[in-house]
PDB file of C-alpha atoms and ligand atoms in Angstrom:
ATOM      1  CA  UNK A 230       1.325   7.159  33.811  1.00  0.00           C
ATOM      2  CA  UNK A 231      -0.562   4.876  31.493  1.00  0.00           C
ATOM      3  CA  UNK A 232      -4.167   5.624  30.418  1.00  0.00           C
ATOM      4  CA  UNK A 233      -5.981   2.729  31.307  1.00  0.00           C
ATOM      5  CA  UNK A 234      -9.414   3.566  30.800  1.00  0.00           C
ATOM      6  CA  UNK A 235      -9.258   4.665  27.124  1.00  0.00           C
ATOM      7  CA  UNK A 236      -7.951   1.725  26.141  1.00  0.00           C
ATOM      8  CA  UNK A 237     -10.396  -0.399  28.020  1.00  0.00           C
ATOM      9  CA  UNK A 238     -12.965   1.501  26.578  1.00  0.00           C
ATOM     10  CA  UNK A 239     -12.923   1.170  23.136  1.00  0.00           C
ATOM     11  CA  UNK A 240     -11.816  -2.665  23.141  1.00  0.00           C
ATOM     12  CA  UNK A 241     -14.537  -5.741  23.834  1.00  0.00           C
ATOM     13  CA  UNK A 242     -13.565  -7.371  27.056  1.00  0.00           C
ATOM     14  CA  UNK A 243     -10.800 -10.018  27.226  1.00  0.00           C
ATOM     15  CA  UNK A 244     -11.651 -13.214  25.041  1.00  0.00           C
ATOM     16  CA  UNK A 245     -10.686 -16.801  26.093  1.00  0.00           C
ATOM     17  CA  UNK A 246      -7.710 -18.323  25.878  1.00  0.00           C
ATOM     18  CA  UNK A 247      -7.237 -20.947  22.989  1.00  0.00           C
ATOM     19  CA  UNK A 248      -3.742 -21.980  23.929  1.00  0.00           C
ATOM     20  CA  UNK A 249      -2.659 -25.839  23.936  1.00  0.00           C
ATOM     21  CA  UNK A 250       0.072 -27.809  25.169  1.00  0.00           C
ATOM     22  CA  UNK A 251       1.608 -28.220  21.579  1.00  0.00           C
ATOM     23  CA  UNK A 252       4.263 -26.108  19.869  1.00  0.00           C
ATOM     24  CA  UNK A 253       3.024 -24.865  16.607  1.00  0.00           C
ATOM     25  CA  UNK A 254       6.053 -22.239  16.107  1.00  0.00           C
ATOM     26  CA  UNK A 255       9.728 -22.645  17.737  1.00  0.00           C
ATOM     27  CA  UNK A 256      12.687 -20.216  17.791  1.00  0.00           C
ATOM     28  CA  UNK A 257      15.783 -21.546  19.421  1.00  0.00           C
ATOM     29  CA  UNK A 258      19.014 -19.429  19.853  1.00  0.00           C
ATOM     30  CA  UNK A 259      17.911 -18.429  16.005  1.00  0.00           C
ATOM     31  CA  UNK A 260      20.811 -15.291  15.244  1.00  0.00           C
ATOM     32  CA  UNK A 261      21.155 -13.106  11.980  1.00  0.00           C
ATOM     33  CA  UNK A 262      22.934 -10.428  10.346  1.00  0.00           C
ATOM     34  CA  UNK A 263      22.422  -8.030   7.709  1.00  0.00           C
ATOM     35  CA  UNK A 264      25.679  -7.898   6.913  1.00  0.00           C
ATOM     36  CA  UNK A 265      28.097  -6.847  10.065  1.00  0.00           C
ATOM     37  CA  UNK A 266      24.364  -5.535  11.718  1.00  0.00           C
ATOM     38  CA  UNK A 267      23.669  -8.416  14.193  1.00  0.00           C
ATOM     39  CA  UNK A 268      19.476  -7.776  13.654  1.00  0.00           C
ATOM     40  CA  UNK A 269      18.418 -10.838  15.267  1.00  0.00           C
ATOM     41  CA  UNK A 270      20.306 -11.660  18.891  1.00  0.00           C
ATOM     42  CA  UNK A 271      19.625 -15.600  20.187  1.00  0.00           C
ATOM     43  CA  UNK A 272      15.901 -15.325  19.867  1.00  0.00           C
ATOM     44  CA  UNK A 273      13.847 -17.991  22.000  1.00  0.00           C
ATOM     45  CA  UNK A 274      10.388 -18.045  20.987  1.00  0.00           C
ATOM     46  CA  UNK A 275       7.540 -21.094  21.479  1.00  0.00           C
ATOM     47  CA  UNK A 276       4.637 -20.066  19.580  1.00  0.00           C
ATOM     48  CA  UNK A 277       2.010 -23.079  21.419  1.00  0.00           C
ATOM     49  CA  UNK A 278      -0.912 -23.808  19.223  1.00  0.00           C
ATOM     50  CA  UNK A 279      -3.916 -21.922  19.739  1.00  0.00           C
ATOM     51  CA  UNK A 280      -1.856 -19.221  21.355  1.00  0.00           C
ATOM     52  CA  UNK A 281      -2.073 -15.618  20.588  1.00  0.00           C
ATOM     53  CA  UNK A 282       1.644 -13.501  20.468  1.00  0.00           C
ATOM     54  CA  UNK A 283       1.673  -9.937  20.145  1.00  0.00           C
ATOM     55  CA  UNK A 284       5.639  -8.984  19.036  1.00  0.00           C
ATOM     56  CA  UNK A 285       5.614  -5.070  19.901  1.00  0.00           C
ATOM     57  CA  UNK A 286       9.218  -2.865  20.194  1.00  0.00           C
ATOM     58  CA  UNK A 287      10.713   0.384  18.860  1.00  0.00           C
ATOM     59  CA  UNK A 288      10.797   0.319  15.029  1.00  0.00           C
ATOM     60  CA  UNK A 289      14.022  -1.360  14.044  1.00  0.00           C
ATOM     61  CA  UNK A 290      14.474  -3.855  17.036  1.00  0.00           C
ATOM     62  CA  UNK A 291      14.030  -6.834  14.353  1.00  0.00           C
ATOM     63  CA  UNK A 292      10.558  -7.278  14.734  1.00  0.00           C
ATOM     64  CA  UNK A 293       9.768  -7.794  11.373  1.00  0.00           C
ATOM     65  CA  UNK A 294      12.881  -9.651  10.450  1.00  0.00           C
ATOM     66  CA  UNK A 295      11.666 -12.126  12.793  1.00  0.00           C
ATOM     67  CA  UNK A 296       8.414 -13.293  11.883  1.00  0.00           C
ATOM     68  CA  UNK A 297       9.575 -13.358   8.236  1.00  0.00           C
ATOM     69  CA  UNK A 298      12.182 -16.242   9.063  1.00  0.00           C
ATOM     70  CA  UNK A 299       9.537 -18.363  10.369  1.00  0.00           C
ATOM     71  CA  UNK A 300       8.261 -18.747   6.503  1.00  0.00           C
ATOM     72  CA  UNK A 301      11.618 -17.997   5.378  1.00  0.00           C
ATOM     73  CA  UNK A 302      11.343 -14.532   3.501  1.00  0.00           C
ATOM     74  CA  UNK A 303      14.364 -13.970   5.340  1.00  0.00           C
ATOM     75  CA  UNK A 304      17.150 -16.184   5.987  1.00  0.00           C
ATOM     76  CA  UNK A 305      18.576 -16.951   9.803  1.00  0.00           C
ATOM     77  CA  UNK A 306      22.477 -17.985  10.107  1.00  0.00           C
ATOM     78  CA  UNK A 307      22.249 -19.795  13.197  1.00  0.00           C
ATOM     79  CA  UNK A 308      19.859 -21.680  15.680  1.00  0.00           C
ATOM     80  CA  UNK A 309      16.656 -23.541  14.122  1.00  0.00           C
ATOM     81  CA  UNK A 310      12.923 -22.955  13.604  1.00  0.00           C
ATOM     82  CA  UNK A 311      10.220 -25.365  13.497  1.00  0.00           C
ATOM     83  CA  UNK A 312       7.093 -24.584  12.423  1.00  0.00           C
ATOM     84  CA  UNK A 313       4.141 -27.543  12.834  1.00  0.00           C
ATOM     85  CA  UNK A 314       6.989 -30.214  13.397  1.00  0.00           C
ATOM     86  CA  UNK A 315       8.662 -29.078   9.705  1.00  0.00           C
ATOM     87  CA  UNK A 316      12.518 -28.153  10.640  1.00  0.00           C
ATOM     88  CA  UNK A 317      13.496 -25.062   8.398  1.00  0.00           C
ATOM     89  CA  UNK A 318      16.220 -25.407   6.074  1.00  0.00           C
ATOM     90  CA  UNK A 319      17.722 -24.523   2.132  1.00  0.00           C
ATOM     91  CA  UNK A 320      15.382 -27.793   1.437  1.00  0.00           C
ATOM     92  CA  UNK A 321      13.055 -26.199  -0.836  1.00  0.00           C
ATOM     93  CA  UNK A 322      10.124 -28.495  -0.140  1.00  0.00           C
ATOM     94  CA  UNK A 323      10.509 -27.981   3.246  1.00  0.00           C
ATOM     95  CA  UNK A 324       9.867 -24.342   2.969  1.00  0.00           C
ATOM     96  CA  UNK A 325       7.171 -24.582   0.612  1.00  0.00           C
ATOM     97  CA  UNK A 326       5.457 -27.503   3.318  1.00  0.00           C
ATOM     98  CA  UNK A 327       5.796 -24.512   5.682  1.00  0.00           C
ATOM     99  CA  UNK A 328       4.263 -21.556   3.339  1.00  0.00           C
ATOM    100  CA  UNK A 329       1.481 -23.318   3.011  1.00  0.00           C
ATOM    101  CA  UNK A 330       0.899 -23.966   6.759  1.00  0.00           C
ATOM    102  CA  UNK A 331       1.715 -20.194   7.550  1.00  0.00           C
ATOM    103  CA  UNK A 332      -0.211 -17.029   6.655  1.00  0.00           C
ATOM    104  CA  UNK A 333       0.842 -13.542   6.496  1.00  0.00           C
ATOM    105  CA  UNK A 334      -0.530 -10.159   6.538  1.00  0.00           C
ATOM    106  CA  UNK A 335       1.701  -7.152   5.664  1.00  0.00           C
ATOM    107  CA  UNK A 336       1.358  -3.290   6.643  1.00  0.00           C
ATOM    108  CA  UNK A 337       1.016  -2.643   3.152  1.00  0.00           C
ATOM    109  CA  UNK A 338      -1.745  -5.505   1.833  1.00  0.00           C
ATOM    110  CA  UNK A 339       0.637  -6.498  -0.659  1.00  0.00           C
ATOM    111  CA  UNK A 340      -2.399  -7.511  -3.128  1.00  0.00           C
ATOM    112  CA  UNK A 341      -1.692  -7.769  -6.704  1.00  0.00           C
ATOM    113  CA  UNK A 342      -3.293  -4.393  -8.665  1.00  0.00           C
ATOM    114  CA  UNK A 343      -3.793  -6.246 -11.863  1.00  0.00           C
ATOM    115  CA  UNK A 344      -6.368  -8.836 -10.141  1.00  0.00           C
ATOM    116  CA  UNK A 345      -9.684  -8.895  -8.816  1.00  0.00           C
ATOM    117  CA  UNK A 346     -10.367  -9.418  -5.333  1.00  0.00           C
ATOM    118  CA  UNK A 347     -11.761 -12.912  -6.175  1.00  0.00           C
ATOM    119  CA  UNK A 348      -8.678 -13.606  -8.294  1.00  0.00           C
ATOM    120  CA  UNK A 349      -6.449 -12.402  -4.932  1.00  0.00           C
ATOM    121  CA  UNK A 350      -7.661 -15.130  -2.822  1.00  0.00           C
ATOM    122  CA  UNK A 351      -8.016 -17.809  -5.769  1.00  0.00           C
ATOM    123  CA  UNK A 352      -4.388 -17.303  -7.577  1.00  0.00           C
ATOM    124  CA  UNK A 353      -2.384 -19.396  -4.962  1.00  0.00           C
ATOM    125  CA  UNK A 354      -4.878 -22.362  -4.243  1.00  0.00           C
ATOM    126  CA  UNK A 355      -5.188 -22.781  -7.698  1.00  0.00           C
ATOM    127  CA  UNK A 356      -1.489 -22.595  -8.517  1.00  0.00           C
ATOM    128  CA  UNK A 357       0.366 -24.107  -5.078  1.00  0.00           C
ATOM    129  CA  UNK A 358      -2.528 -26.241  -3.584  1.00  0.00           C
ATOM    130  CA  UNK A 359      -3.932 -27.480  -7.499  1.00  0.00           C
ATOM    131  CA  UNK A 360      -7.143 -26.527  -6.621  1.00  0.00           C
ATOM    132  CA  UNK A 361      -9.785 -26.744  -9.182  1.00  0.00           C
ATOM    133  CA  UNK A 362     -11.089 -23.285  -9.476  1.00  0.00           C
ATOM    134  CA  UNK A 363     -15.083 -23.708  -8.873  1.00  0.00           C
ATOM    135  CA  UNK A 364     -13.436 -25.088  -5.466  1.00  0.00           C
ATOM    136  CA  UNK A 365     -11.117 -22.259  -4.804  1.00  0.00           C
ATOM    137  CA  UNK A 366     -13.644 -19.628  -5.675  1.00  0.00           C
ATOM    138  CA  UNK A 367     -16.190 -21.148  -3.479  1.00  0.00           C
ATOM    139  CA  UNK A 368     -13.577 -21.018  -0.869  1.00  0.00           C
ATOM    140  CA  UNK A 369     -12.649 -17.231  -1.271  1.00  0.00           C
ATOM    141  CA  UNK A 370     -16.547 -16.130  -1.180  1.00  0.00           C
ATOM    142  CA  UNK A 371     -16.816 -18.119   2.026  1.00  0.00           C
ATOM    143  CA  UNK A 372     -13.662 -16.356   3.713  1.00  0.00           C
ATOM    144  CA  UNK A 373     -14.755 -12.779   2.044  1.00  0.00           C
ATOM    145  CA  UNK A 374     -18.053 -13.274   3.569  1.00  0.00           C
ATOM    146  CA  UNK A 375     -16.275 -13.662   6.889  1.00  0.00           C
ATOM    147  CA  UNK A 376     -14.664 -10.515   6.673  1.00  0.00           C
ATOM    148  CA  UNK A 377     -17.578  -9.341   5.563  1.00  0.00           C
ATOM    149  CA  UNK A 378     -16.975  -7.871   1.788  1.00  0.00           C
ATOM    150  CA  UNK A 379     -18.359 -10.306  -0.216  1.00  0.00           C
ATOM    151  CA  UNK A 380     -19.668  -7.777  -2.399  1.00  0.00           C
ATOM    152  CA  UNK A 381     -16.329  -6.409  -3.418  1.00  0.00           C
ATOM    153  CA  UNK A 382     -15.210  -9.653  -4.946  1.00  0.00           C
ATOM    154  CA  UNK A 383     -15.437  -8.527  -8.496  1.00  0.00           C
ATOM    155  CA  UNK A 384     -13.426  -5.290  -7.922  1.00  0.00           C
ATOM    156  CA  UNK A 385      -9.632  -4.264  -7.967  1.00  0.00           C
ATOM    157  CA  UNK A 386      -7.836  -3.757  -5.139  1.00  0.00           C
ATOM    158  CA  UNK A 387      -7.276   0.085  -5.750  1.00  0.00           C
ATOM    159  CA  UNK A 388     -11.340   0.658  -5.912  1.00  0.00           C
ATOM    160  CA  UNK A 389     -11.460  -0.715  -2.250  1.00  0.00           C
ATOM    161  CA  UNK A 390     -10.510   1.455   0.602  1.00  0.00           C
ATOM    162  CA  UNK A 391      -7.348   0.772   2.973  1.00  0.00           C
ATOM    163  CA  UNK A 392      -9.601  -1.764   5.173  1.00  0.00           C
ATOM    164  CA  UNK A 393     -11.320  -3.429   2.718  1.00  0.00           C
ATOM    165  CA  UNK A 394      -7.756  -4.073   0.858  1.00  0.00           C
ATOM    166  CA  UNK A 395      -6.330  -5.526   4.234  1.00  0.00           C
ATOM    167  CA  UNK A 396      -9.091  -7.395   5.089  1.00  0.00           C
ATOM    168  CA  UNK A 397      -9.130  -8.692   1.711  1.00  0.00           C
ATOM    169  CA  UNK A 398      -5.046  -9.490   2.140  1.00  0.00           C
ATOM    170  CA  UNK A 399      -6.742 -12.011   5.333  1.00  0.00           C
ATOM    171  CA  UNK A 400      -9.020 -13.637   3.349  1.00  0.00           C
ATOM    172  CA  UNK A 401      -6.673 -14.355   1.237  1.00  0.00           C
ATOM    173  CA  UNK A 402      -4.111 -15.883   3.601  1.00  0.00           C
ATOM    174  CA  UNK A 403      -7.116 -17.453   5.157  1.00  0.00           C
ATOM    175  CA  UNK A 404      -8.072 -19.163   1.601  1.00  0.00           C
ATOM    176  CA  UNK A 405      -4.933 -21.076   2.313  1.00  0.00           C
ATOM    177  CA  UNK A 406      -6.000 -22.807   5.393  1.00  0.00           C
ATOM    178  CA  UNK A 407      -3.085 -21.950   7.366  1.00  0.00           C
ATOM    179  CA  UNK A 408      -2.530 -23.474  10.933  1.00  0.00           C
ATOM    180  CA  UNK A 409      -0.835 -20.267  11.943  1.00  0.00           C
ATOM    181  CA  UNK A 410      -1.151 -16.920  10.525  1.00  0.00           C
ATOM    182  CA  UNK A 411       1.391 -13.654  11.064  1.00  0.00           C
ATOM    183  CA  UNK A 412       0.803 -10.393  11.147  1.00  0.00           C
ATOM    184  CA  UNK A 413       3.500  -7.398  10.477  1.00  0.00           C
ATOM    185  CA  UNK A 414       1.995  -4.391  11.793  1.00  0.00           C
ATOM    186  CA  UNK A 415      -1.697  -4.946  10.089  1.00  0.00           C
ATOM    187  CA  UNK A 416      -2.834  -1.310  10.517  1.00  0.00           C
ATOM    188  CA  UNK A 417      -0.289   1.053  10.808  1.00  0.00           C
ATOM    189  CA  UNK A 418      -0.666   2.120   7.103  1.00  0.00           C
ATOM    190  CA  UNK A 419      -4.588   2.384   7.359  1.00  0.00           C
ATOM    191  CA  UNK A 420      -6.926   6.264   8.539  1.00  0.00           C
ATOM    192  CA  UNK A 421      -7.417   5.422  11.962  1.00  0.00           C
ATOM    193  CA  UNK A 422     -11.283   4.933  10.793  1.00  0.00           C
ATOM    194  CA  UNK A 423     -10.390   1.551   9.587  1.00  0.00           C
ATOM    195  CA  UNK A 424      -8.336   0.447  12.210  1.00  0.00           C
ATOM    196  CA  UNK A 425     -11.321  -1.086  14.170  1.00  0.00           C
ATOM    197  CA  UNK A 426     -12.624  -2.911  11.040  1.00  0.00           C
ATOM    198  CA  UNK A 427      -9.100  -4.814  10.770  1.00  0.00           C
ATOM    199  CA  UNK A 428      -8.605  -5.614  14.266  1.00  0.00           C
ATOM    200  CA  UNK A 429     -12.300  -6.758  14.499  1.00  0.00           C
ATOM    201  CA  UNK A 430     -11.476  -9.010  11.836  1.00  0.00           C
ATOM    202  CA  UNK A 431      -8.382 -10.424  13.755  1.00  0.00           C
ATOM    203  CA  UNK A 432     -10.191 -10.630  17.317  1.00  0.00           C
ATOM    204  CA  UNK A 433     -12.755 -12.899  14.884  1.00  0.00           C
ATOM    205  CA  UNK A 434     -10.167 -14.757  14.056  1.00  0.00           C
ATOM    206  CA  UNK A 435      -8.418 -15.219  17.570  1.00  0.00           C
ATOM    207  CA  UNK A 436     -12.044 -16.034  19.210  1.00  0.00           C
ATOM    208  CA  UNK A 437     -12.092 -19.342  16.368  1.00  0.00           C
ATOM    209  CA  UNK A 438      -8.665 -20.585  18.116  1.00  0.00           C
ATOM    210  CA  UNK A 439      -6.415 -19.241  15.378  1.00  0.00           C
ATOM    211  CA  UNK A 440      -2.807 -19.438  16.315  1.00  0.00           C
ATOM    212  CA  UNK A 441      -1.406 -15.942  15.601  1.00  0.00           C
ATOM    213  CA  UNK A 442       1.611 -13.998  15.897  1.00  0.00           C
ATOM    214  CA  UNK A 443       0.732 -10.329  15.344  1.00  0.00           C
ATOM    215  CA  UNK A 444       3.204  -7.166  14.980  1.00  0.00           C
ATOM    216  CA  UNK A 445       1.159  -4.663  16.754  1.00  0.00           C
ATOM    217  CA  UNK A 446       1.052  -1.267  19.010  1.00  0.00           C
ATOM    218  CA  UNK A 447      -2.598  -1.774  19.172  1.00  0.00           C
ATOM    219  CA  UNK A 448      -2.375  -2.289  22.859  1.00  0.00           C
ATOM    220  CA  UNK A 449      -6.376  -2.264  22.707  1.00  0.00           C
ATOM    221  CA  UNK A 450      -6.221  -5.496  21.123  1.00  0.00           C
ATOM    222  CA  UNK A 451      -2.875  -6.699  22.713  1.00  0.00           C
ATOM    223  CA  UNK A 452      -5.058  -6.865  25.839  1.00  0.00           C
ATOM    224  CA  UNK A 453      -8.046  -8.455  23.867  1.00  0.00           C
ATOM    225  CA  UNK A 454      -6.673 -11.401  22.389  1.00  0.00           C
ATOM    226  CA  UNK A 455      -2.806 -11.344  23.277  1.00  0.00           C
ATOM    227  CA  UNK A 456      -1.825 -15.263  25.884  1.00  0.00           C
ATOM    228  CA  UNK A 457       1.438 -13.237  25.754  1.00  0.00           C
ATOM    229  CA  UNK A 458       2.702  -9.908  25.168  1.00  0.00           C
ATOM    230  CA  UNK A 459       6.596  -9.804  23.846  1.00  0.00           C
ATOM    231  CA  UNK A 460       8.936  -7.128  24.389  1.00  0.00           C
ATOM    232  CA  UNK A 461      11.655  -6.819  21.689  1.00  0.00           C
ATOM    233  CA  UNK A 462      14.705  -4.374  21.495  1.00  0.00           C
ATOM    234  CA  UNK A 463      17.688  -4.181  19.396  1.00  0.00           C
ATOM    235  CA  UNK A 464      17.695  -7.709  18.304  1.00  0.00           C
ATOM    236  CA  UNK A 465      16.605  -8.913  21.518  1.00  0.00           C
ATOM    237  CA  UNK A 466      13.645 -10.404  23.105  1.00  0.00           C
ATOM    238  CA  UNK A 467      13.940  -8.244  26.586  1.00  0.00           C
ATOM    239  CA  UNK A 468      10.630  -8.983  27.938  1.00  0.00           C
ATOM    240  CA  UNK A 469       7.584 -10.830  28.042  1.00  0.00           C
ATOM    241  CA  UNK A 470       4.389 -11.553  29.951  1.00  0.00           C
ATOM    242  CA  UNK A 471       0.456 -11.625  29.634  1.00  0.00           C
ATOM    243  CA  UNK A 472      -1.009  -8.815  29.308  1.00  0.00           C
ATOM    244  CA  UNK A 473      -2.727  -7.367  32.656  1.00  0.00           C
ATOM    245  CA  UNK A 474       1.293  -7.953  34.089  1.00  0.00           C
ATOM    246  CA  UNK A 475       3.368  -6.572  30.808  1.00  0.00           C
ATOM    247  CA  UNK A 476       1.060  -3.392  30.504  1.00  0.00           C
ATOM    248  CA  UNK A 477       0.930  -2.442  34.538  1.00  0.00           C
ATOM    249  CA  UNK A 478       3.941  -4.220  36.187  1.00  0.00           C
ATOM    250  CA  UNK A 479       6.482  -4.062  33.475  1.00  0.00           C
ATOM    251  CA  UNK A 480      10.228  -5.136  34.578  1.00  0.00           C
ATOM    252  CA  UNK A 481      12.675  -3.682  32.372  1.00  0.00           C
ATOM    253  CA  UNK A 482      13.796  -0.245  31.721  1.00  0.00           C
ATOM    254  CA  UNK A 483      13.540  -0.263  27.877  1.00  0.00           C
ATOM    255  CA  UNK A 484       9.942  -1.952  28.493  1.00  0.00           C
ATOM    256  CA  UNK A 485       8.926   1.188  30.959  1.00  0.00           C
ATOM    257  CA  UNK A 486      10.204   3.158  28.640  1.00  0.00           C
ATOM    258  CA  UNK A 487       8.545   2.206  25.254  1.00  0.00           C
ATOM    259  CA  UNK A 488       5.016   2.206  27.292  1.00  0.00           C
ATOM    260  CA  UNK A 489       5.389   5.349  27.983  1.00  0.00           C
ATOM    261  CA  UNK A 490       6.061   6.557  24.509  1.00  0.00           C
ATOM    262  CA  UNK A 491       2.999   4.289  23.263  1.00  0.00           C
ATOM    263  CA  UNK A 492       0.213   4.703  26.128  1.00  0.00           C
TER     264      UNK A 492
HETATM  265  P1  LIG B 596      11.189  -3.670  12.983  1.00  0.00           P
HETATM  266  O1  LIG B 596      10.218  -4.500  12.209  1.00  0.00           O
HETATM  267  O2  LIG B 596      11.211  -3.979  14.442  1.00  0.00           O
HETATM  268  O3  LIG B 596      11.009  -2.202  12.742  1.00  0.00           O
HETATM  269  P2  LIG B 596      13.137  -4.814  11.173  1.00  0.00           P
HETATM  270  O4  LIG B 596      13.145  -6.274  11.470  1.00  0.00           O
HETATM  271  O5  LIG B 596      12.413  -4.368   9.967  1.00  0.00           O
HETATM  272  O6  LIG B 596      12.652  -4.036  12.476  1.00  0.00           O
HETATM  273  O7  LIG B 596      14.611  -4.300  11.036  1.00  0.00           O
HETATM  274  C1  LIG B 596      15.573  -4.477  12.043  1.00  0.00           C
HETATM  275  C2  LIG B 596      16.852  -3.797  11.637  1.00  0.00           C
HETATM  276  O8  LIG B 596      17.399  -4.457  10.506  1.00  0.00           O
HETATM  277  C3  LIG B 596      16.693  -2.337  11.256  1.00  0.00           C
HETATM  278  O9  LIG B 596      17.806  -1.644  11.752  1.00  0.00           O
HETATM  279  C4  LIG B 596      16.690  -2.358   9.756  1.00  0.00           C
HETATM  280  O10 LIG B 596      17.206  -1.164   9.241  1.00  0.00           O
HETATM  281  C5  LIG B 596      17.586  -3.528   9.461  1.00  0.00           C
HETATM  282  N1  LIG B 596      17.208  -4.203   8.208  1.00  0.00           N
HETATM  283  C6  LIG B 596      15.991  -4.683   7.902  1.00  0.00           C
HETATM  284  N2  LIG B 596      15.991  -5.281   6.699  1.00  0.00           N
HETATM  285  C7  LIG B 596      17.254  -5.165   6.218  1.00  0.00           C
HETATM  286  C8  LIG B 596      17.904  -5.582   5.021  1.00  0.00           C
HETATM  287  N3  LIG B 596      17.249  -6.255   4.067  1.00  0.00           N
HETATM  288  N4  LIG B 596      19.220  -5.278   4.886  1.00  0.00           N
HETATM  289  C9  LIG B 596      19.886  -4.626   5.859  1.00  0.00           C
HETATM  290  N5  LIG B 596      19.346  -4.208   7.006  1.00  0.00           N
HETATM  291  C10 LIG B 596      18.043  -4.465   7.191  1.00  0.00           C
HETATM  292 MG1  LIG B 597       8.651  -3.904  10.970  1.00  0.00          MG
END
C-alpha cells in the first residue's frame, strides 16, 4: 500500500507543465554493452523541450549509463541520439556542439577541490565558450545568487556542506546555458537535511521551463515537476506514464514491485 499523504505533504503542489511540441532529446533503438553485459536494451526515449523526465529503477537497470550517452560520457553501439537536432557520433565537434547544449549534475558534485566556488562555475566558459572572465564571473554570481549562495563564492568546495557543493555543481552547469540539463541521482549522497534545499533548487529550475531529465527516487518531486515518470529495468525501459497514473495505477509487475520497495 503506498503512503500517499506523506509524500503529498512535504512537496509544493503540482507545477505547470512546460512541455512543447519539439524534440530536444531522442533515443531510438540506442543498445550497449559493457562487454558481453547487454546494459542498455533498444531504448526509445523523446525527451520534448520543456518537458520534465524522471528516469527511476532498481540500481543497476542502466539508468545512469543512459543519460551519460546523451553527452557521450559513454559510448552506445547501436541506434542514434539526437540531442537539439545535433546527431551523435565519433565526430568530435559534434559532441563538443552537444556538451555545451547539455548540463549535468552527478550524485557526487564532481567539483574540482583545488578551485573556488567562483572558479567552479567560471573554468569552462572561460576555456570552452572563450568567455572573457569579467563576463563569466558576472555570470556565475548571477546563477549562485539563484541558488542562493552567493556568499560562498570565494570558498572551496570542501568548506561548503553537501548542499551547498551540489547546488554549487548546478550553478555551474547552469553557467553554461544549457538547453537541457541531466541529473544522475542529485541527492542520494547528501543528510537527508539537504535534500529539500537541492530539490528546491531543481523545482526552481523546472517552474523557468527547463528541459530536464533527472535520475531520482524522490517521488516527492517526481510528482512535483515530473510530464513523465519512466520505469527502467535491466536494460529496459518497462514502463512509463505521468505521474498521478505511474504512482497509483502502475501496469507492470517489476513497476508494482519497485513502488513498493520505495513508497
Ligand atoms: P544504474 O544507474 O541504474 O544503477 P548503471 O547504468 O550505472 O545503472 O549500470 C548498469 C549496469 O552496467 C550495472 O550492472 C553496472 O554494474 C554495469 N556497468 C556500469 N558501468 C560499467 C562499466 N564501465 N563497465 C562494466 N559494467 C558497467
Ligand atoms: Mg546510477
Amino acid at each position: 500500500q503506498m503512503n500517499e499523504t506523506a509524500t503529498a505533504t512535504t512537496t509544493p503542489n503540482r507545477i505547470a507543465s512546460h512541455k512543447t511540441a519539439e524534440a530536444m532529446i531522442v533515443m531510438e533503438h540506442v543498445n550497449k554493452w559493457y562487454g558481453d553485459f547487454h546494459v542498455l536494451k533498444d531504448i526509445n526515449l523523446t525527451v520534448a523541450r520543456g518537458e520534465r523526465i524522471v528516469l527511476c529503477g532498481p540500481s543497476g537497470s542502466g539508468k545512469s549509463t543512459t543519460i551519460r550517452c546523451i553527452n557521450r560520457l559513454e559510448a552506445h553501439q547501436s541506434g542514434r541520439i539526437v540531442v537539439d537536432g545535433i546527431e551523435l557520433s565519433d565526430d568530435v565537434r559534434q559532441i563538443e556542439a552537444i556538451r555545451k547544449e547539455v548540463g549535468m549534475v552527478f550524485q557526487h558534485f564532481n567539483l574540482f577541490p583545488h578551485l573556488t566556488v567562483l572558479e567552479n562555475c567560471t573554468l569552462a566558459p572561460i576555456w570552452v565558450k572563450k568567455m572573457p572572465k569579467k563576463e563569466a564571473e558576472a555570470i556565475a554570481m548571477h546563477f549562485l545568487e539563484r541558488v542562493r549562495i552567493p556568499d560562498q563564492a570565494n570558498k572551496y568546495p570542501g568548506q561548503l556542506s553537501g548542499g551547498q557543493q551540489q547546488r554549487v555543481a548546478i550553478a555551474r552547469a547552469l553557467c553554461m546555458k544549457p538547453k537541457v540539463m541531466l541529473f544522475d541521482e542529485p541527492t542520494s549522497a547528501l543528510d537527508p537535511e539537504m535534500v529539500k534545499e537541492v530539490l528546491d533548487t531543481m523545482i526552481e529550475l523546472a517552474e523557468e521551463g527547463m528541459t530536464m531529465l533527472c535520475v531520482t527516487h524522490e517521488m516527492g518531486f517526481a510528482r512535483t515537476v515530473a510530464d513523465r515518470v519512466i520505469f527502467m529495468d535491466k536494460g529496459e525501459i518497462v514502463e512509463e506514464a505521468p505521474p498521478e497514473v505511474f504512482f497509483t495505477n502502475p501496469q507492470n509487475e517489476r513497476t508494482k514491485q519497485f513502488l513498493g520497495q520505495i513508497l
